[in-house]
mmCIF file of C-alpha atoms in Angstrom:
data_model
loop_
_atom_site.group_PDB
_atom_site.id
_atom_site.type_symbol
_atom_site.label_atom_id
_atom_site.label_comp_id
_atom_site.label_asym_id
_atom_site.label_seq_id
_atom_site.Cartn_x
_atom_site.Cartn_y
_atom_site.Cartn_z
ATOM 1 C CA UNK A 19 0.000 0.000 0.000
ATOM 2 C CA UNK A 20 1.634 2.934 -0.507
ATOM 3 C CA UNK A 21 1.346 5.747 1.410
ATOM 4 C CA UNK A 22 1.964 9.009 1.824
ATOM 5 C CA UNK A 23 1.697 10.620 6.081
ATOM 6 C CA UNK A 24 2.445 13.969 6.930
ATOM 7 C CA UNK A 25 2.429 15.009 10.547
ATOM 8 C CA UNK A 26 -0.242 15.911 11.914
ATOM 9 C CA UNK A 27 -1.388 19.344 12.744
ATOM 10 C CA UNK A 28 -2.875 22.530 13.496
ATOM 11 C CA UNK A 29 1.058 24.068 13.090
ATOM 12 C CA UNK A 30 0.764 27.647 14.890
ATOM 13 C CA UNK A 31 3.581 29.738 14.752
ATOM 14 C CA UNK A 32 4.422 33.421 15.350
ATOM 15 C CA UNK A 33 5.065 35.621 12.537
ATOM 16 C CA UNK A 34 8.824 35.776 11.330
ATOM 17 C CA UNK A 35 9.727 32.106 12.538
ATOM 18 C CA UNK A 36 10.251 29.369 10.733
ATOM 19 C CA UNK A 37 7.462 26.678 10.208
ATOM 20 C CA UNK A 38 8.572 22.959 9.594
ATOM 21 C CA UNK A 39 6.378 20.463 7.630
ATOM 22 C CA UNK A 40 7.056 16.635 7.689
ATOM 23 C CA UNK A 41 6.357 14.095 5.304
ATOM 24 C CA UNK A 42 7.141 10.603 4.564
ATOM 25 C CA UNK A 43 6.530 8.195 2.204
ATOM 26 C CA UNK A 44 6.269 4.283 2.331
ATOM 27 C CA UNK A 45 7.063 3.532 -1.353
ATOM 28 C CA UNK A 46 11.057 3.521 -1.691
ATOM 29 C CA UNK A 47 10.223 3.775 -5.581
ATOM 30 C CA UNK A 48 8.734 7.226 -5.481
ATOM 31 C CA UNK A 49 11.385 9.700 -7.079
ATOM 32 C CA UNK A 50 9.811 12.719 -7.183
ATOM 33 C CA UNK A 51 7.646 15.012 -4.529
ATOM 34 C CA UNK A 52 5.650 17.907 -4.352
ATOM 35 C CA UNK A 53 4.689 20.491 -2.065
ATOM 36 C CA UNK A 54 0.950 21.908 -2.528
ATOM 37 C CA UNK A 55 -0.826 24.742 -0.178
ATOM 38 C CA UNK A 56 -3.889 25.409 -0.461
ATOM 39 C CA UNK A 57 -5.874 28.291 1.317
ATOM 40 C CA UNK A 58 -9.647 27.597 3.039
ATOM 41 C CA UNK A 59 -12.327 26.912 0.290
ATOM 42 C CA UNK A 60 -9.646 26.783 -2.874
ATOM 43 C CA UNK A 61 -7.800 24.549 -4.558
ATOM 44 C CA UNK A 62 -4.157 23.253 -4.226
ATOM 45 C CA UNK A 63 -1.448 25.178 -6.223
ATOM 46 C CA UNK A 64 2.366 23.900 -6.477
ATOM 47 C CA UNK A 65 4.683 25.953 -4.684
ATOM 48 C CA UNK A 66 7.185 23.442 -4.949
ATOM 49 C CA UNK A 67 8.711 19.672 -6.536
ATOM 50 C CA UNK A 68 11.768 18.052 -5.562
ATOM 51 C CA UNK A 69 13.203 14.866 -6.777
ATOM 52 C CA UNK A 70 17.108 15.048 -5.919
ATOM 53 C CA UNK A 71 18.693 14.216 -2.209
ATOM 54 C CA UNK A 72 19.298 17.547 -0.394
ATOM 55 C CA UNK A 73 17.544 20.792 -0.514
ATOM 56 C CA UNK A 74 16.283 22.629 -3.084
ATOM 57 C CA UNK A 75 15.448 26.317 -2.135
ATOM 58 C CA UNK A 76 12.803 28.817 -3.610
ATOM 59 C CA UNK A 77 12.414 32.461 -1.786
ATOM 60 C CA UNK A 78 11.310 31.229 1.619
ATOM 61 C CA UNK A 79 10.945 28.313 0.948
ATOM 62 C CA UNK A 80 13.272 25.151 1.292
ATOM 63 C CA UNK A 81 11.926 21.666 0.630
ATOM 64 C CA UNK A 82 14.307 18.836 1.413
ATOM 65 C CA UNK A 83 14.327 14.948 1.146
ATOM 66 C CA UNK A 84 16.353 12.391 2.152
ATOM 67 C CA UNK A 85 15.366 9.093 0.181
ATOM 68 C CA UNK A 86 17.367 6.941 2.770
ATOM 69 C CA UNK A 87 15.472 7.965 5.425
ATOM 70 C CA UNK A 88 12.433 8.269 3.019
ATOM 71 C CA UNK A 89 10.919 11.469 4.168
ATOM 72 C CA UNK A 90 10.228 14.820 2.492
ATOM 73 C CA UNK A 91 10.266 18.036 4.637
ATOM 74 C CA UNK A 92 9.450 21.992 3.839
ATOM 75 C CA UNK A 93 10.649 24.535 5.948
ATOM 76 C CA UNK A 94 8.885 28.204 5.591
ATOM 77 C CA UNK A 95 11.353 30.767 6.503
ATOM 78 C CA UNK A 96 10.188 34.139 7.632
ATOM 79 C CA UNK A 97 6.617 33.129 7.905
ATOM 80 C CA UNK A 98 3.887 35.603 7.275
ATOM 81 C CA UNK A 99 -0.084 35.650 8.030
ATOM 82 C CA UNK A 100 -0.398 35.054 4.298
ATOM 83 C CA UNK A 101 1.642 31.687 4.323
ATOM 84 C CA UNK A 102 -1.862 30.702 6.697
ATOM 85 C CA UNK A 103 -2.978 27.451 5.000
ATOM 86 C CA UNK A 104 -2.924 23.390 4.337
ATOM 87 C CA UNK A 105 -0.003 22.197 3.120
ATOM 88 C CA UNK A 106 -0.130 19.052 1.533
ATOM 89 C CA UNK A 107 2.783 16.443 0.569
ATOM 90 C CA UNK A 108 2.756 14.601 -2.500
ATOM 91 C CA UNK A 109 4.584 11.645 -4.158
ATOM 92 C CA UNK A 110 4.052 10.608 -7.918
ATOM 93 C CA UNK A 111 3.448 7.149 -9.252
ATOM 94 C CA UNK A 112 3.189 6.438 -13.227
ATOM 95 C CA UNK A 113 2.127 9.666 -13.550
ATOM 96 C CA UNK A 114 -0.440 9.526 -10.362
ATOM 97 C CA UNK A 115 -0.059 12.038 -7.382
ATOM 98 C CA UNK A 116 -0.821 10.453 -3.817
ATOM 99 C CA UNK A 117 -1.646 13.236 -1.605
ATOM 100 C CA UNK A 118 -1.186 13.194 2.176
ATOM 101 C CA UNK A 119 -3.426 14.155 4.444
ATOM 102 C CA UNK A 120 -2.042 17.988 4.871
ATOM 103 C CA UNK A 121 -0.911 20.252 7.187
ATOM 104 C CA UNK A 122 -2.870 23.444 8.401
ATOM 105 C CA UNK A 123 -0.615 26.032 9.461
ATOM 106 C CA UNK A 124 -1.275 29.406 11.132
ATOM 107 C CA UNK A 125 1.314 32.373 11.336
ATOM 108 C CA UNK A 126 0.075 34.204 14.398
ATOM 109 C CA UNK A 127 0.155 37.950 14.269
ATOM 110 C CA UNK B 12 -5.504 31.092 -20.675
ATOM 111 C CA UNK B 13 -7.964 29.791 -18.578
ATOM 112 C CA UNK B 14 -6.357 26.626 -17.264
ATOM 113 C CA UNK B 15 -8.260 23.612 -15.911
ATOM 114 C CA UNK B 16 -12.324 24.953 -15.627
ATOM 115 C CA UNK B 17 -14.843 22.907 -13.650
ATOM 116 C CA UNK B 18 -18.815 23.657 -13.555
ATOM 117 C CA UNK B 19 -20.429 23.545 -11.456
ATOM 118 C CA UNK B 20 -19.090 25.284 -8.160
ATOM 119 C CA UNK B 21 -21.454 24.571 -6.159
ATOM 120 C CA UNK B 22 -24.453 21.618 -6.454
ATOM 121 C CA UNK B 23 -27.346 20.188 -4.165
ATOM 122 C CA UNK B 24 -28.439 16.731 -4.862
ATOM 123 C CA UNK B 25 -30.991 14.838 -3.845
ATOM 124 C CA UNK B 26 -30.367 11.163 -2.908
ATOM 125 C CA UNK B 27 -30.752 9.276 -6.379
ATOM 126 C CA UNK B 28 -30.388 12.042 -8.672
ATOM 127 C CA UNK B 29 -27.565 11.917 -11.241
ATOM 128 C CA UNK B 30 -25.382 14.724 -12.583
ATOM 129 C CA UNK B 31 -22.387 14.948 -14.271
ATOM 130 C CA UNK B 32 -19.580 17.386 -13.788
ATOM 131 C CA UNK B 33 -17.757 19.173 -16.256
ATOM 132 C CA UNK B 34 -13.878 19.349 -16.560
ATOM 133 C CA UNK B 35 -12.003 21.380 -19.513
ATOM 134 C CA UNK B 36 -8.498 22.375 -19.410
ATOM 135 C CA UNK B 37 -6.749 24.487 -22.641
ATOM 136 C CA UNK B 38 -2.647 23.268 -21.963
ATOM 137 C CA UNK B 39 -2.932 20.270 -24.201
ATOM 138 C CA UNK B 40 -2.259 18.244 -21.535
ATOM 139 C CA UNK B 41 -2.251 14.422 -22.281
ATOM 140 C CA UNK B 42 -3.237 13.544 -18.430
ATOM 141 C CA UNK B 43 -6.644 14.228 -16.588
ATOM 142 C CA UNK B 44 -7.875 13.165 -13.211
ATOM 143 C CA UNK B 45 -10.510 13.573 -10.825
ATOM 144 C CA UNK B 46 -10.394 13.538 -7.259
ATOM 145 C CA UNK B 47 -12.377 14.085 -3.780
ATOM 146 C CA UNK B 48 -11.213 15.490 -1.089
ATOM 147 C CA UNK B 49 -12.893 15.023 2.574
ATOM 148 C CA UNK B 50 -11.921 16.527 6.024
ATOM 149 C CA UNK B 51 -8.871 14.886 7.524
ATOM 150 C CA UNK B 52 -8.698 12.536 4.639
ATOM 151 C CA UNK B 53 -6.971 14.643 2.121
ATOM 152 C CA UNK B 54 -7.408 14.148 -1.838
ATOM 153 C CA UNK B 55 -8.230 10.703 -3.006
ATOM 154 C CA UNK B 56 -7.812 9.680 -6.503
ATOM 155 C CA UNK B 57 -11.470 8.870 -8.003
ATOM 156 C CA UNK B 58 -10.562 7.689 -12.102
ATOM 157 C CA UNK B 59 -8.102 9.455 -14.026
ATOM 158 C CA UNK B 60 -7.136 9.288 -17.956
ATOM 159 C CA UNK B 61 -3.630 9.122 -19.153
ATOM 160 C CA UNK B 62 -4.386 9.876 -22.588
ATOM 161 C CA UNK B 63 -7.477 10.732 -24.630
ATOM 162 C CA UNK B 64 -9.409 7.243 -25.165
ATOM 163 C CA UNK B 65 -8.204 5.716 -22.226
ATOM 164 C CA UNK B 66 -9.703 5.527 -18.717
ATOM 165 C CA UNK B 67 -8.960 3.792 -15.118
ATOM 166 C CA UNK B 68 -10.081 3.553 -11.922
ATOM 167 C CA UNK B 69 -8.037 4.943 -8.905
ATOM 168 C CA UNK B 70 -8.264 4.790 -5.186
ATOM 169 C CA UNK B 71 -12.118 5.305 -4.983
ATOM 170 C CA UNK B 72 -14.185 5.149 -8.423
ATOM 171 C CA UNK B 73 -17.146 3.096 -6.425
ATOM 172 C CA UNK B 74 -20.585 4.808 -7.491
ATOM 173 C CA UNK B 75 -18.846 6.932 -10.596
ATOM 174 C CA UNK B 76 -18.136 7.220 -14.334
ATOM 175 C CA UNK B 77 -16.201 8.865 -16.481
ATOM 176 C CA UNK B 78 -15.754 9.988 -19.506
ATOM 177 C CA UNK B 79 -12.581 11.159 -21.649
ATOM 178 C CA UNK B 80 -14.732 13.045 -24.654
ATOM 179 C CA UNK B 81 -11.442 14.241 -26.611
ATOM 180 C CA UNK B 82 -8.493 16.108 -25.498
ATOM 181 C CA UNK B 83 -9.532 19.093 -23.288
ATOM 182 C CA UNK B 84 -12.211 17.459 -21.473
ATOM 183 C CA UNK B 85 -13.006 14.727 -18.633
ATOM 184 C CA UNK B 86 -16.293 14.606 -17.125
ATOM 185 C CA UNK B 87 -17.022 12.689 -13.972
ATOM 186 C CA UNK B 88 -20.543 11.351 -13.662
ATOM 187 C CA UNK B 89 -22.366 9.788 -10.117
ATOM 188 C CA UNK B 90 -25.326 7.826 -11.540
ATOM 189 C CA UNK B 91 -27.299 7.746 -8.807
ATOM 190 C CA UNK B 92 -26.089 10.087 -5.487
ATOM 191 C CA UNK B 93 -25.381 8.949 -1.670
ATOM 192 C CA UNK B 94 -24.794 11.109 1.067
ATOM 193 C CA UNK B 95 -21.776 9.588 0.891
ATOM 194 C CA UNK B 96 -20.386 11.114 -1.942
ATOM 195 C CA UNK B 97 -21.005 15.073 -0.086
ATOM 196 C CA UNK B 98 -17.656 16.224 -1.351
ATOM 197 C CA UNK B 99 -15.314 18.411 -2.809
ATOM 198 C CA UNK B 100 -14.277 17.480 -6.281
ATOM 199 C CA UNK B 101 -11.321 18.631 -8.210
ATOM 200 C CA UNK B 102 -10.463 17.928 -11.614
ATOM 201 C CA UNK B 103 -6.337 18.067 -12.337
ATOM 202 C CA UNK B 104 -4.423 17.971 -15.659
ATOM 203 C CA UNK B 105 -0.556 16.940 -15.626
ATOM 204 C CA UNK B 106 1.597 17.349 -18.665
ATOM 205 C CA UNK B 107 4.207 15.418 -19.880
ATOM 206 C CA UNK B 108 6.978 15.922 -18.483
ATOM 207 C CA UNK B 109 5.031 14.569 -14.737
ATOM 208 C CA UNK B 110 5.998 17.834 -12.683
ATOM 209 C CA UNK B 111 3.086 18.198 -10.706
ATOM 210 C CA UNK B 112 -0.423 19.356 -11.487
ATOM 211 C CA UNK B 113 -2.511 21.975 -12.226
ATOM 212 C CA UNK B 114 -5.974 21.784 -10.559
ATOM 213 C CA UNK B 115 -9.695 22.840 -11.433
ATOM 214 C CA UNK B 116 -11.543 25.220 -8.636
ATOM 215 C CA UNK B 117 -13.048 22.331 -7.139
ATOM 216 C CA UNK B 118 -16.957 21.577 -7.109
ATOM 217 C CA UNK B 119 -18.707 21.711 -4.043
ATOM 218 C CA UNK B 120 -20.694 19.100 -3.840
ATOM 219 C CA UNK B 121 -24.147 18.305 -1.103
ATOM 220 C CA UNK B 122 -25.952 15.065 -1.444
ATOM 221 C CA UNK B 123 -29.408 15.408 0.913
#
């Protein structure tokens, strides 16, 4: 079966720290990953994909994976009221995307 | 360029009734899919197309059809609504080259 678990939230955090989202992933075939938010009554939009070991870095955000360890994390640097959403992991399987559950994070004021 | 466009938004259903919802996208994309997504259960994969003419089932295609009518479009059709299937449904395209999707609005779905 595979699988795709993030942890489990509500992530608060104050305004200007960073927020950390974990992921992992049960199929060791899975090469690629993908980071989705999506804000209350919309749909997901890509913010960011990563398929190599290490991190990969975009603005504030870094996403990072470690295929040994088979896990997938995104950190949000400098968080902001507007990064306030569900973040949601993905993995990608003959061209399928297997969603976790998401994230819900709020930057606190 | 509009993207991936789903009608309706919104839609009440009766228990029985049958509808069919609509799913375009304009970035001659070979992939389509269609899925649900549920509180605290996150998006589950209902049928998807990986080409025009062909069609399988994913994680949850119980109580639903599809329908791959050419390139642009994939329609999703419940036959005769549960309860069950209250939902939000999105409608995703993927191109080639498998770096993520892009997704529909969603359609807001109530089955009384």
């Amino acid at each position: 079966q595979k699988e795709v678990e993030q942890n489990s939230g509500p992530l608060s955090v104050p305004e200007g720290a960073i927020a950390s989202l974990n992921c992992t992933y049960s199929d060791r075939g899975s090469q690629s990953f993908f980071w989705y938010r999506q804000y209350s009554g919309k749909s997901p939009e890509l913010i960011m994909f990563i398929y190599s070991n290490g991190d990969k870095e975009d603005g504030r955000f870094t996403a990072q994976l470690n295929k040994a360890s088979q896990y997938v994390s995104l950190l949000i640097r400098d968080s902001q009221p507007s990064d306030s959403a569900t973040y949601l992991c993905a993995d990608i399987n003959d061209y399928k995307l297997s969603f976790g559950a998401g994230t819900t994070v709020t930057v606190r004021a | 360029n509009a993207g991936v466009t789903q009608t309706p938004k919104f839609q009440v259903l009766k228990t029985g009734q049958s509808m069919t919802l609509q799913c375009a996208q304009d970035m001659n994309h070979n992939s389509m899919y269609w899925y649900r997504q549920d509180p605290g259960m996150g998006l589950r994969l209902i049928y998807y197309s990986a080409s025009e003419g062909t069609t399988d089932k994913g994680e949850v295609p119980n109580g639903y059809n599809v329908s791959r009518l050419n390139k642009r479009e994939f329609s999703l059709r419940l036959e005769s609504a549960a309860p069950s299937q209250t939902s939000v449904y999105f409608c995703a395209s993927m191109e080639a080259s498998g770096l993520g999707y892009t997704f529909g609005s969603g359609t807001r779905l109530t089955v009384v």
